[in-house]
XYZ file of C-alpha atoms in Angstrom:
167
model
C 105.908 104.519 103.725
C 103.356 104.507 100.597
C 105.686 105.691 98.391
C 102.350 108.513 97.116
C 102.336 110.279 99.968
C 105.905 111.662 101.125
C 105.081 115.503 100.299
C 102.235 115.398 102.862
C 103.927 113.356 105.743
C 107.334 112.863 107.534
C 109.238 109.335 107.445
C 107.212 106.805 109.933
C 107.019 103.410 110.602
C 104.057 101.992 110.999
C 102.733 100.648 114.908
C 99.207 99.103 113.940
C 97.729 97.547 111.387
C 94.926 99.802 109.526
C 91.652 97.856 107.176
C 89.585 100.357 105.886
C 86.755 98.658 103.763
C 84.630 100.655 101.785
C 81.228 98.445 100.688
C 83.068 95.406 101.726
C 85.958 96.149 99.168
C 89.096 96.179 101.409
C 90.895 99.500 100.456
C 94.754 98.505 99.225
C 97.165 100.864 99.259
C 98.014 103.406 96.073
C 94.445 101.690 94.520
C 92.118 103.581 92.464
C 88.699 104.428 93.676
C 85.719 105.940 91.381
C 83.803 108.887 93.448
C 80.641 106.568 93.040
C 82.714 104.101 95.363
C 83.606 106.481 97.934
C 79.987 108.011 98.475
C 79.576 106.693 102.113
C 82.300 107.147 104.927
C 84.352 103.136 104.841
C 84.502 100.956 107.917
C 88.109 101.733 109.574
C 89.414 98.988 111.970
C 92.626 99.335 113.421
C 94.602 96.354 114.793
C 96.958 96.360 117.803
C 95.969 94.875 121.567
C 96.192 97.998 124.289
C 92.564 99.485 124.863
C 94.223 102.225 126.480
C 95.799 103.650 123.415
C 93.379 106.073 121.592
C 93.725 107.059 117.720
C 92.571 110.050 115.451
C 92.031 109.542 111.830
C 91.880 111.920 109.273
C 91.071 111.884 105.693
C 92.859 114.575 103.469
C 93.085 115.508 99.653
C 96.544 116.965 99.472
C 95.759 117.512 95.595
C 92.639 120.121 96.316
C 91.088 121.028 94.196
C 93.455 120.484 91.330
C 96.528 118.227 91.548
C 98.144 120.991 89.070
C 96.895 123.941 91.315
C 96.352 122.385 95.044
C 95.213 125.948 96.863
C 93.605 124.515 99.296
C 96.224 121.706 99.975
C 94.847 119.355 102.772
C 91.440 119.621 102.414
C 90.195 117.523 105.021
C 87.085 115.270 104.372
C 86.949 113.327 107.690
C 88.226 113.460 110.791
C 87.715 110.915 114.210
C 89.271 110.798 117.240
C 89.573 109.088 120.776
C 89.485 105.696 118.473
C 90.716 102.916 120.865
C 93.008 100.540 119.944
C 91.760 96.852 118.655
C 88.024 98.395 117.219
C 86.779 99.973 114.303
C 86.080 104.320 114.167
C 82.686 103.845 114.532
C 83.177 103.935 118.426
C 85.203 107.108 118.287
C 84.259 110.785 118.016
C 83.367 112.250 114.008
C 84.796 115.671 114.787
C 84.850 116.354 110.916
C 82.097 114.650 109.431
C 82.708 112.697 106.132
C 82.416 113.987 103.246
C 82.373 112.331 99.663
C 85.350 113.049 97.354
C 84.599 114.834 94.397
C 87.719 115.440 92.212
C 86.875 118.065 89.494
C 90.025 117.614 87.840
C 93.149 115.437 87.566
C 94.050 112.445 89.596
C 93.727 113.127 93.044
C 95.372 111.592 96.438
C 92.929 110.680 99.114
C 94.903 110.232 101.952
C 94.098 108.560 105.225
C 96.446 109.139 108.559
C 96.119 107.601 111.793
C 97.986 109.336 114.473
C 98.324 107.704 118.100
C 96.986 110.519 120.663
C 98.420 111.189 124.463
C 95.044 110.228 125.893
C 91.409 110.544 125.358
C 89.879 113.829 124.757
C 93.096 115.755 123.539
C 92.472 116.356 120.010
C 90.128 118.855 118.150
C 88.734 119.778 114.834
C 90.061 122.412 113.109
C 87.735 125.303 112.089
C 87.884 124.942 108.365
C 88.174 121.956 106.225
C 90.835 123.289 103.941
C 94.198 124.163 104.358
C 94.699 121.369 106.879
C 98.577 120.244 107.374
C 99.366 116.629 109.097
C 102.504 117.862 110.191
C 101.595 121.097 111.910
C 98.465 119.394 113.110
C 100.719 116.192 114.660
C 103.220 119.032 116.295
C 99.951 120.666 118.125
C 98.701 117.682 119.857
C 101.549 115.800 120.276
C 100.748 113.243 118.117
C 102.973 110.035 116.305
C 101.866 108.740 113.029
C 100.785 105.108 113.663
C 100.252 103.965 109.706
C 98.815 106.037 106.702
C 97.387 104.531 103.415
C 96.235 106.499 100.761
C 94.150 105.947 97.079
C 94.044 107.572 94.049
C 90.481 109.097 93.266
C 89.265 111.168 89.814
C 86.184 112.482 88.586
C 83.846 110.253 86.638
C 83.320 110.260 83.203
C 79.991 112.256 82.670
C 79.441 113.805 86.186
C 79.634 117.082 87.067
C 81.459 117.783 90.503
C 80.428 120.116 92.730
C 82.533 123.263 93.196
C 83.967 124.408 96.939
C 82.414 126.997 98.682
C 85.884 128.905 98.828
C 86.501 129.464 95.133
């Protein structure tokens, strides 16, 4: 398992192959992204050969909205589901539209999960965006953790970064 990412899920072994691409930069694991990279949601293509298996992905910051103080630990920015096997998210459901990370402060872990579902049509968005948890969330539907990559993601020199509603 990417060795940043044990706090926010249990052991796994991975079951498909995962490319996420953001502007035609292939995404490797534990890299570090600038929030100007990350503006638009990536291209996610998942390998494997069984059409019959669907996938949800979600995006969380476990490190919201400080990596000293994460209160709102997962803050989900993205979440898609009934993603079949062998083709990109595009041609699965945005339950939890994307939105940009904007780190305020400190380094923070942007963390993509792709679980393998039971069958089309059995997952749903949560009501809020924060206080998401990949384990409890898993345990509800029933789902297995097919791969997870993650990449590390601070605030830019000179920007200002938008505050959360919740604060």
């Amino acid at each position: 398992m990417a060795h940043g990412i044990q706090d926010v899920l249990d052991p796994f072994t991975p079951t498909v192959s995962l490319r996420i691409t953001y502007n035609n930069r292939l995404l490797l694991s534990g890299a570090e992204l600038k929030p100007s990279a990350v503006v638009s949601k990536p291209r996610v293509d998942i390998g494997g050969n069984d059409m019959r298996a669907f996938y949800t992905l979600v995006l969380i910051d476990p490190d919201a909205p400080s990596p000293s103080h994460p209160s709102l630990r997962e803050y989900l920015h993205w979440m898609v589901t009934d993603i079949p096997e062998t083709t990109s998210a595009s041609f699965g459901q945005e339950l939890v539209f994307y939105e940009k990370p904007e780190p305020r402060s400190g380094i923070h872990r942007m963390v993509f999960v792709l679980f393998r579902q039971l069958g089309r049509g059995t997952v749903f968005a949560p009501e809020i965006r924060h206080h998401f948890n990949c384990k409890s969330f898993a345990q509800r539907y029933h789902l297995n953790i097919a791969t997870a990559t993650y990449f590390n993601c601070q605030r830019e020199a000179g920007s200002s970064g938008r505050r959360f509603r919740d604060e």
